[in-house]
Coordinates of C-alpha atoms in Angstrom, one line a residue:
M1 CA 31.6 -41.7 23.0
K2 CA 32.8 -42.5 19.7
P3 CA 29.5 -44.4 17.3
E4 CA 32.7 -44.4 14.5
M5 CA 34.3 -47.3 15.8
K6 CA 33.0 -49.8 13.5
R7 CA 35.2 -48.8 11.6
I8 CA 38.2 -49.5 13.0
F9 CA 37.3 -52.9 13.8
A10 CA 39.6 -54.6 11.3
A11 CA 42.6 -52.2 12.4
M12 CA 42.0 -53.1 16.1
L13 CA 41.6 -57.5 15.8
A14 CA 45.6 -56.5 14.5
L15 CA 46.1 -54.2 17.0
L16 CA 45.0 -56.2 20.2
S17 CA 48.9 -56.7 21.8
V18 CA 49.5 -54.6 24.1
G19 CA 48.9 -53.1 27.3
S20 CA 48.9 -51.2 30.6
V21 CA 47.2 -50.9 33.4
L22 CA 44.9 -47.7 35.1
A23 CA 43.8 -47.1 38.5
S24 CA 40.1 -47.6 39.6
C25 CA 37.5 -45.2 40.4
G26 CA 35.7 -44.8 44.2
G27 CA 33.5 -45.1 43.5
T28 CA 16.8 -42.3 22.1
S29 CA 18.5 -39.6 23.4
G30 CA 22.5 -40.9 24.0
T31 CA 22.7 -41.8 20.6
T32 CA 22.0 -39.0 18.4
E33 CA 23.1 -39.6 14.1
T34 CA 26.1 -38.2 14.5
K35 CA 26.1 -35.8 11.1
D36 CA 29.2 -36.8 9.3
V37 CA 29.5 -33.5 6.8
N38 CA 33.9 -33.8 7.4
T39 CA 34.2 -36.7 5.0
P40 CA 36.4 -36.1 1.9
A41 CA 37.0 -37.9 -1.1
T42 CA 40.8 -40.0 -0.7
E43 CA 41.0 -38.1 -4.1
A44 CA 40.6 -34.9 -2.1
V45 CA 43.1 -35.9 0.1
T46 CA 46.6 -34.0 -0.8
E47 CA 50.4 -33.3 0.3
A48 CA 49.8 -29.6 0.6
D49 CA 47.5 -29.5 2.9
P50 CA 47.7 -32.2 5.4
A51 CA 44.6 -31.3 7.5
A52 CA 42.3 -32.3 4.0
V53 CA 42.2 -35.7 5.4
Y54 CA 39.8 -34.5 7.7
G55 CA 37.8 -32.1 5.4
L56 CA 39.9 -29.5 7.8
V57 CA 42.4 -26.5 6.4
S58 CA 45.6 -26.2 7.7
E59 CA 46.5 -22.5 8.9
D60 CA 49.7 -20.6 10.2
F61 CA 49.2 -19.6 13.6
G62 CA 52.4 -17.9 14.2
G63 CA 53.8 -20.9 16.9
A64 CA 50.6 -19.3 19.2
E65 CA 50.0 -21.6 22.7
L66 CA 46.8 -23.5 22.9
K67 CA 47.1 -23.7 27.3
F68 CA 43.9 -26.4 28.2
Y69 CA 43.8 -26.0 32.2
V70 CA 43.3 -30.2 33.0
T71 CA 42.4 -32.0 36.0
G72 CA 44.8 -33.0 38.7
S73 CA 45.5 -35.4 40.9
N74 CA 42.5 -34.8 42.8
A75 CA 39.5 -35.0 41.3
D76 CA 36.7 -35.8 42.1
C77 CA 36.4 -38.9 42.1
G78 CA 40.0 -39.3 43.1
A79 CA 43.5 -39.6 41.2
A80 CA 43.1 -42.8 39.3
W81 CA 40.5 -40.0 37.0
E82 CA 43.7 -37.5 35.9
S83 CA 44.0 -35.9 32.2
F84 CA 46.1 -37.9 30.4
D85 CA 44.5 -36.7 26.9
I86 CA 45.0 -33.8 26.0
F87 CA 49.3 -32.9 27.2
A88 CA 52.8 -35.5 26.8
E89 CA 56.0 -34.3 26.7
T90 CA 57.8 -37.2 24.8
A91 CA 56.9 -40.4 23.6
T92 CA 57.0 -42.3 26.9
G93 CA 56.2 -46.9 25.6
D94 CA 53.1 -46.1 26.9
I95 CA 50.3 -46.8 24.2
V96 CA 48.0 -43.4 24.5
I97 CA 50.5 -40.7 26.0
D98 CA 52.7 -41.9 22.9
A99 CA 48.9 -41.3 21.1
V100 CA 48.7 -38.3 22.8
F101 CA 52.1 -37.6 21.7
E102 CA 52.0 -38.4 17.9
R103 CA 48.6 -36.3 17.9
N104 CA 49.5 -33.2 19.2
A105 CA 52.6 -33.3 17.2
W106 CA 51.1 -33.3 13.8
V107 CA 48.5 -30.4 14.8
E108 CA 51.7 -28.4 16.0
E109 CA 53.9 -28.9 12.6
T110 CA 50.3 -28.6 10.2
Y111 CA 49.4 -25.8 12.7
N112 CA 52.0 -24.0 13.8
V113 CA 50.7 -24.1 17.3
K114 CA 52.5 -24.8 20.5
I115 CA 50.0 -26.5 22.9
T116 CA 50.4 -27.0 26.6
E117 CA 48.1 -27.8 29.8
Y118 CA 48.3 -26.5 33.3
K119 CA 47.4 -29.1 36.2
P120 CA 46.5 -28.1 39.7
T121 CA 48.2 -30.2 42.1
T122 CA 45.8 -28.3 44.7
D123 CA 42.5 -26.6 43.8
T124 CA 40.6 -28.1 41.2
A125 CA 41.1 -27.6 37.2
A126 CA 37.6 -26.4 37.5
D127 CA 38.8 -23.2 40.6
T128 CA 41.4 -23.3 39.0
M129 CA 39.5 -21.5 36.0
K130 CA 37.0 -19.9 37.5
N131 CA 38.9 -17.8 39.4
A132 CA 41.0 -17.0 36.6
V133 CA 38.0 -15.8 34.9
S134 CA 36.7 -13.7 38.1
A135 CA 39.4 -11.8 37.8
G136 CA 39.4 -11.3 33.9
D137 CA 42.8 -13.9 33.2
S138 CA 42.6 -15.2 29.6
D139 CA 46.3 -16.9 30.4
G140 CA 43.7 -20.3 30.1
D141 CA 41.9 -21.3 26.4
A142 CA 40.3 -24.2 27.2
L143 CA 39.3 -26.6 30.4
V144 CA 38.8 -29.9 30.9
E145 CA 36.6 -30.8 33.3
S146 CA 34.6 -33.3 34.8
F147 CA 30.4 -32.5 33.4
E148 CA 29.4 -32.5 36.5
R149 CA 31.6 -29.2 37.1
L150 CA 31.4 -27.2 33.8
C151 CA 27.6 -27.4 34.5
S152 CA 27.7 -26.3 37.1
L153 CA 31.0 -23.7 35.8
A154 CA 27.9 -22.9 31.8
T155 CA 24.8 -22.4 34.7
N156 CA 27.7 -20.1 36.5
G157 CA 28.9 -17.7 33.2
Y158 CA 32.1 -19.5 33.6
L159 CA 32.4 -20.3 29.9
L160 CA 32.0 -19.8 25.7
D161 CA 28.0 -21.1 24.2
M162 CA 30.5 -23.0 21.7
A163 CA 27.9 -23.3 19.6
A164 CA 27.9 -19.8 19.1
I165 CA 30.9 -20.2 17.3
P166 CA 31.0 -20.3 13.8
D167 CA 34.8 -21.5 13.5
L168 CA 33.8 -24.7 15.4
K169 CA 32.2 -27.6 13.8
L170 CA 30.4 -29.3 16.4
D171 CA 28.5 -31.7 13.4
S172 CA 31.2 -33.5 13.2
K173 CA 31.8 -37.2 13.5
W174 CA 34.7 -36.4 15.7
W175 CA 32.1 -34.7 17.8
D176 CA 29.6 -36.8 20.4
Q177 CA 26.2 -35.9 19.1
G178 CA 24.6 -37.4 22.3
A179 CA 26.5 -36.0 25.0
I180 CA 26.0 -32.4 22.9
D181 CA 22.2 -33.6 22.7
G182 CA 22.6 -34.1 26.3
V183 CA 24.3 -31.4 28.0
S184 CA 22.1 -27.9 25.4
I185 CA 20.2 -26.4 26.5
G186 CA 18.5 -23.8 23.6
G187 CA 21.0 -24.1 21.5
H188 CA 23.4 -23.3 24.2
V189 CA 26.7 -25.2 24.0
Y190 CA 29.3 -25.0 27.2
M191 CA 30.7 -28.4 26.5
T192 CA 31.4 -31.4 24.4
T193 CA 33.3 -34.3 24.2
G194 CA 34.2 -37.1 22.3
D195 CA 38.1 -37.9 20.3
L196 CA 39.7 -35.8 21.7
L197 CA 39.1 -37.1 25.1
I198 CA 38.9 -41.1 26.7
V199 CA 37.6 -40.0 30.3
D200 CA 34.2 -40.5 29.6
N201 CA 34.4 -43.5 27.8
D202 CA 36.3 -44.6 31.5
A203 CA 33.3 -43.1 33.3
T204 CA 31.0 -45.5 31.7
W205 CA 29.5 -47.6 33.6
V206 CA 29.9 -51.3 32.0
L207 CA 28.8 -55.3 33.5
M208 CA 31.3 -57.5 33.6
F209 CA 31.0 -61.2 33.6
N210 CA 33.0 -64.5 35.4
K211 CA 33.5 -66.3 31.6
E212 CA 34.2 -69.6 34.0
M213 CA 30.6 -69.7 35.2
A214 CA 29.2 -68.8 33.0
E215 CA 30.2 -71.3 31.1
E216 CA 29.6 -73.4 33.9
F217 CA 26.4 -73.0 34.2
D218 CA 25.7 -72.8 30.3
Y219 CA 25.3 -68.9 30.0
N220 CA 25.9 -67.5 26.7
F221 CA 24.7 -63.9 26.6
Y222 CA 27.0 -62.7 23.8
T223 CA 23.6 -64.8 21.9
M224 CA 21.2 -63.8 24.1
I225 CA 22.3 -60.4 22.9
D226 CA 22.9 -60.9 19.4
E227 CA 18.8 -62.2 19.7
N228 CA 17.3 -59.4 21.6
K229 CA 17.3 -62.3 24.9
W230 CA 19.2 -60.5 26.5
L231 CA 16.6 -58.7 29.8
F232 CA 15.7 -57.6 33.3
D233 CA 14.0 -60.0 33.7
T234 CA 17.2 -63.3 33.0
F235 CA 19.4 -60.8 34.6
F236 CA 17.7 -61.0 37.6
S237 CA 17.0 -64.8 37.5
I238 CA 20.5 -65.9 36.6
A239 CA 22.3 -64.2 39.2
R240 CA 19.3 -65.4 42.1
D241 CA 20.3 -68.5 40.8
T242 CA 24.1 -68.5 41.2
A243 CA 24.2 -67.3 44.4
M244 CA 25.6 -69.2 47.4
D245 CA 27.1 -69.8 50.4
L246 CA 30.5 -71.2 49.4
N247 CA 31.1 -72.1 52.8
G248 CA 27.4 -73.2 54.6
D249 CA 27.8 -71.1 57.2
G250 CA 23.6 -69.8 56.7
K251 CA 24.9 -66.9 56.2
I252 CA 26.4 -64.7 53.0
K253 CA 29.3 -62.9 53.1
I254 CA 31.1 -60.9 50.5
E255 CA 35.0 -62.1 51.9
D256 CA 33.6 -65.7 51.8
D257 CA 30.3 -66.7 49.4
R258 CA 29.3 -66.4 45.8
Y259 CA 27.2 -63.6 44.7
G260 CA 24.7 -63.2 41.4
L261 CA 26.3 -59.3 41.3
V262 CA 29.3 -57.7 43.7
T263 CA 29.5 -54.1 42.4
A264 CA 29.1 -50.4 44.2
Y265 CA 27.3 -47.0 44.2
N266 CA 26.1 -47.2 40.7
T267 CA 24.2 -49.8 39.6
P268 CA 21.1 -48.4 40.3
E269 CA 21.5 -45.0 37.8
A270 CA 22.6 -47.9 35.7
L271 CA 19.4 -49.6 36.5
I272 CA 17.7 -47.3 35.4
T273 CA 19.5 -45.6 32.4
A274 CA 18.9 -49.9 30.5
A275 CA 15.3 -49.3 31.1
G276 CA 16.0 -46.4 28.3
L277 CA 14.6 -43.9 31.3
T278 CA 15.7 -39.8 31.5
L279 CA 13.8 -38.4 34.0
A280 CA 13.9 -34.6 31.5
T281 CA 12.8 -34.2 28.1
K282 CA 13.0 -31.7 25.9
D283 CA 11.2 -29.8 23.8
A284 CA 11.7 -28.4 20.1
N285 CA 13.3 -25.5 20.6
D286 CA 15.8 -28.1 22.7
I287 CA 14.4 -26.4 26.4
P288 CA 14.2 -29.4 28.9
M289 CA 11.2 -30.0 31.4
M290 CA 10.9 -32.8 33.1
E291 CA 8.8 -34.9 32.4
T292 CA 9.3 -38.7 32.0
D293 CA 7.5 -42.0 32.0
L294 CA 6.7 -41.9 35.4
E295 CA 4.1 -45.8 34.9
K296 CA 7.6 -47.4 33.3
L297 CA 9.1 -45.8 35.9
T298 CA 7.6 -47.1 38.6
S299 CA 8.0 -50.5 37.1
V300 CA 11.0 -50.3 36.0
I301 CA 12.3 -49.0 40.2
A302 CA 9.6 -51.7 41.8
T303 CA 11.6 -54.8 39.1
A304 CA 14.7 -53.7 39.8
G305 CA 14.5 -53.0 43.9
E306 CA 13.1 -56.0 44.7
F307 CA 16.2 -57.6 43.4
Y308 CA 19.1 -54.7 44.3
A309 CA 17.9 -55.1 47.6
D310 CA 18.2 -58.8 47.7
K311 CA 21.5 -58.3 49.7
N312 CA 21.7 -62.6 49.3
V313 CA 22.5 -62.2 45.5
V314 CA 24.0 -58.4 44.9
Y315 CA 26.3 -56.2 47.0
G316 CA 25.7 -53.5 46.3
S317 CA 28.5 -51.3 48.8
D318 CA 32.4 -51.4 48.9
Y319 CA 33.7 -50.9 45.6
Q320 CA 37.5 -52.3 46.7
K321 CA 35.5 -55.7 48.3
A322 CA 33.5 -55.8 44.8
A323 CA 36.8 -55.8 42.7
D324 CA 37.8 -58.7 45.3
A325 CA 34.8 -60.6 45.2
F326 CA 34.8 -60.5 41.4
V327 CA 38.5 -61.4 41.0
G328 CA 38.2 -64.2 43.4
G329 CA 35.6 -65.9 41.6
R330 CA 32.9 -64.9 44.0
G331 CA 30.4 -63.5 41.7
L332 CA 29.3 -63.7 38.7
F333 CA 28.5 -59.9 37.4
Y334 CA 30.3 -56.6 37.9
G335 CA 29.3 -53.6 38.0
E336 CA 31.7 -50.7 37.6
V337 CA 33.0 -48.1 35.4
L338 CA 34.8 -49.0 32.1
Q339 CA 38.3 -48.2 33.6
C340 CA 38.2 -50.9 35.6
V341 CA 38.1 -53.4 33.1
T342 CA 41.9 -52.0 32.5
R343 CA 42.7 -52.3 35.9
M344 CA 42.4 -56.0 35.6
R345 CA 44.4 -56.8 34.0
E346 CA 47.0 -59.2 36.3
S347 CA 43.8 -61.2 37.3
K348 CA 43.5 -64.5 36.2
T349 CA 39.8 -64.5 36.1
D350 CA 38.6 -65.5 32.8
F351 CA 36.1 -62.0 32.2
G352 CA 34.0 -60.4 29.5
M353 CA 32.0 -57.7 28.7
I354 CA 29.1 -56.7 28.4
P355 CA 25.6 -54.3 27.9
W356 CA 23.5 -53.8 30.3
P357 CA 20.3 -55.7 30.2
K358 CA 17.1 -54.3 28.4
Y359 CA 14.3 -53.6 30.0
E360 CA 11.8 -54.9 27.7
E361 CA 12.5 -55.9 24.4
T362 CA 10.7 -53.7 22.4
Q363 CA 13.4 -51.5 23.4
A364 CA 15.4 -50.3 20.5
D365 CA 18.9 -50.7 22.3
Y366 CA 20.7 -51.8 25.3
Y367 CA 21.5 -48.3 26.7
S368 CA 25.0 -47.1 29.1
F369 CA 25.1 -44.2 31.6
I370 CA 28.5 -41.7 32.2
I371 CA 28.9 -41.1 35.8
P372 CA 29.1 -37.2 35.2
A373 CA 31.5 -36.8 38.6
A374 CA 34.2 -38.7 37.0
G375 CA 33.9 -38.1 32.5
H376 CA 35.4 -35.8 31.1
A377 CA 34.5 -32.7 28.7
V378 CA 36.1 -29.7 26.5
A379 CA 35.4 -26.0 27.2
F380 CA 36.4 -22.9 26.8
P381 CA 36.0 -19.8 29.6
A382 CA 34.5 -16.9 29.2
T383 CA 37.1 -15.2 29.3
L384 CA 39.0 -16.4 25.8
T385 CA 40.1 -14.0 23.5
D386 CA 41.1 -15.4 20.2
T387 CA 38.5 -17.9 19.3
H388 CA 39.1 -18.9 16.5
M389 CA 42.8 -20.4 16.6
A390 CA 41.2 -21.8 20.2
A391 CA 38.2 -24.1 17.7
V392 CA 40.0 -24.3 14.7
V393 CA 43.0 -26.2 16.8
L394 CA 40.7 -27.5 18.7
D395 CA 38.6 -29.6 16.0
A396 CA 42.0 -30.8 14.7
M397 CA 42.8 -32.3 18.1
A398 CA 39.5 -33.5 18.1
A399 CA 39.8 -35.2 14.2
K400 CA 43.4 -36.5 14.5
S401 CA 42.8 -38.4 17.4
M402 CA 40.6 -40.3 15.4
D403 CA 43.1 -42.5 14.4
T404 CA 45.7 -42.1 17.5
L405 CA 43.5 -41.6 21.3
T406 CA 40.7 -43.5 19.8
V407 CA 42.9 -46.4 18.1
A408 CA 44.8 -46.6 21.4
Y409 CA 42.6 -46.5 24.0
Y410 CA 40.5 -49.6 22.3
D411 CA 43.3 -51.0 22.0
K412 CA 44.3 -50.4 26.1
A413 CA 40.7 -51.9 26.7
L414 CA 40.8 -54.8 25.2
T415 CA 44.6 -56.4 25.6
Q416 CA 43.8 -57.5 28.5
K417 CA 44.7 -61.4 29.3
Y418 CA 41.2 -63.0 28.3
M419 CA 40.0 -59.7 26.5
R420 CA 41.2 -60.4 22.6
D421 CA 38.2 -61.4 20.9
E422 CA 35.6 -60.7 19.0
N423 CA 32.8 -59.7 20.4
S424 CA 35.0 -58.1 23.4
I425 CA 35.0 -55.8 20.2
R426 CA 31.6 -55.8 19.9
M427 CA 30.7 -55.2 23.8
L428 CA 32.5 -51.9 24.3
D429 CA 31.2 -50.2 20.5
M430 CA 27.5 -51.0 21.8
I431 CA 27.7 -49.8 25.1
I432 CA 30.2 -46.8 24.5
G433 CA 27.8 -46.3 20.6
S434 CA 24.9 -46.1 22.9
R435 CA 25.4 -44.5 26.2
I436 CA 22.1 -41.8 27.7
F437 CA 22.7 -38.7 28.1
D438 CA 19.8 -37.4 30.7
Q439 CA 20.7 -33.3 31.8
S440 CA 18.8 -34.6 34.6
H441 CA 21.3 -36.5 36.0
F442 CA 23.9 -33.8 34.8
Y443 CA 22.9 -30.8 36.2
M444 CA 22.9 -30.6 40.0
Y445 CA 22.3 -34.8 39.9
G446 CA 19.4 -34.2 38.7
W447 CA 17.4 -31.5 39.3
G448 CA 15.1 -30.8 43.0
D449 CA 18.4 -34.4 43.3
M450 CA 15.2 -36.0 41.2
Y451 CA 17.4 -39.1 40.4
S452 CA 19.5 -39.4 43.9
K453 CA 15.9 -39.8 45.0
M454 CA 14.8 -41.7 42.5
A455 CA 17.7 -44.4 42.6
S456 CA 18.3 -44.0 46.2
N457 CA 14.1 -46.0 46.1
L458 CA 15.8 -48.3 43.4
Q459 CA 18.7 -49.0 45.4
N460 CA 16.5 -49.8 48.8
G461 CA 14.0 -51.4 47.1
R462 CA 11.5 -48.9 48.5
D463 CA 8.0 -48.5 45.5
L464 CA 7.8 -44.5 46.0
T465 CA 7.8 -43.7 43.1
V466 CA 5.6 -41.4 42.2
S467 CA 5.2 -40.0 46.0
T468 CA 9.1 -39.1 45.2
W469 CA 7.9 -37.9 41.8
E470 CA 5.3 -35.8 43.1
K471 CA 7.1 -34.4 46.6
N472 CA 9.8 -33.0 44.4
I473 CA 8.8 -32.3 41.6
D474 CA 8.0 -28.2 42.2
K475 CA 11.5 -28.3 43.3
A476 CA 12.8 -29.6 40.1
Q477 CA 11.0 -27.8 37.2
A478 CA 11.8 -24.3 39.3
D479 CA 15.5 -25.7 38.8
L480 CA 15.0 -26.6 35.7
E481 CA 13.9 -23.4 35.2
A482 CA 16.7 -21.5 36.7
T483 CA 19.4 -23.3 34.9
I484 CA 17.7 -22.0 31.7
A485 CA 17.0 -18.9 32.9
A486 CA 21.0 -19.0 33.5
F487 CA 21.8 -20.0 30.4
E488 CA 19.3 -17.5 28.8
A489 CA 21.5 -14.5 30.0
N490 CA 24.9 -16.1 29.7
A491 CA 24.4 -16.4 25.7
Q492 CA 23.0 -11.8 26.1

């Protein structure tokens, strides 16, 4: 979410000393250049207004409350995805919790506000907010939920258009411009993410590798990446070469043998995204349309599908068995969410982290994708009354997070036993900074369920790209047009 992390690169090298554990999950459109309009000269910062360091102006809101509804332990992907990035009652010694507490204390003092949260224990935060809006209840001021749920709420008129709130600085560097571009329709923006949150980082699909095994086979993945040689064909070939029947029984089994790639569920989507492909594009008016390079998509699914469907090379089902195999040294590559990196702090496996490979050398970047059901964004409910206060305080929270929460997150993600090196920081910066937010993936998991159908073709090695597209395009286009119409109606 933060291409600007290069500015704290030196700070990270000094901070890489603390680690703690997060649980695992059960399961260029993304790199829009940020318009840096909020970086004042140092001389402009005065003791009279601490907000000036971020190009903001402090205000006195008379002790008003900004109440967030946030995801609880019943999050879509499990309790591991509970929100801890909005509120902290006190400092605890946990690096992330303490950063949240520090950020909020600064905002509360600077703006004379009180930041609170409500975390449901039975319903989801989205359903709780939906019920409140339906009842005309203005108790909640903001909502933190998964992209998937927020897209549904936006389509059905439960959220405010953030782009229509002049006090909210959406073009600031603390908001992820790629995410905004990915979820906006016709200039309407109903959710955003950035330095304010870290769960969207956790939901990014990454590729880990066993360093000892890579050294044994004389693979230097960092050099391949730097020399633009980290490509699909290279990845597939290496994975095939390192898979082995270790016990010699003539069968490849996850409990006993070595795979080239162990992973869970979402790697087919990761490979489609890694090729720089989206299934929806936009016109000059920010209106999406179901359109893709069908010839390239066919080639990607055929090539990647042949590899992925080889069960002697790839294990791609049960997430716990995949994790156990990697920790046990029975997989060269491990595909999972970034959150799983922190889960491996106690592991004895010496591992590194790299982006997914490019489809071809001419590709501009190494692209990554985010799981819409796990990644979080922030939104305003349609019943919000004081949009000025909410917008000003939200900007301040996100801005201050650049120097608190984001720094803490990088420290936590990279201070694992085997990831205290410069390359780890470079790779994480590359992965987070080049994510693609594909609307066809975020809205209803693909208009017409097109995205999941294409991913299923890849997963099962089925060369049915064109026929799948032709069979489902009318339904997909109708779903897309219904979303556009809903956005237009909600904006009136």
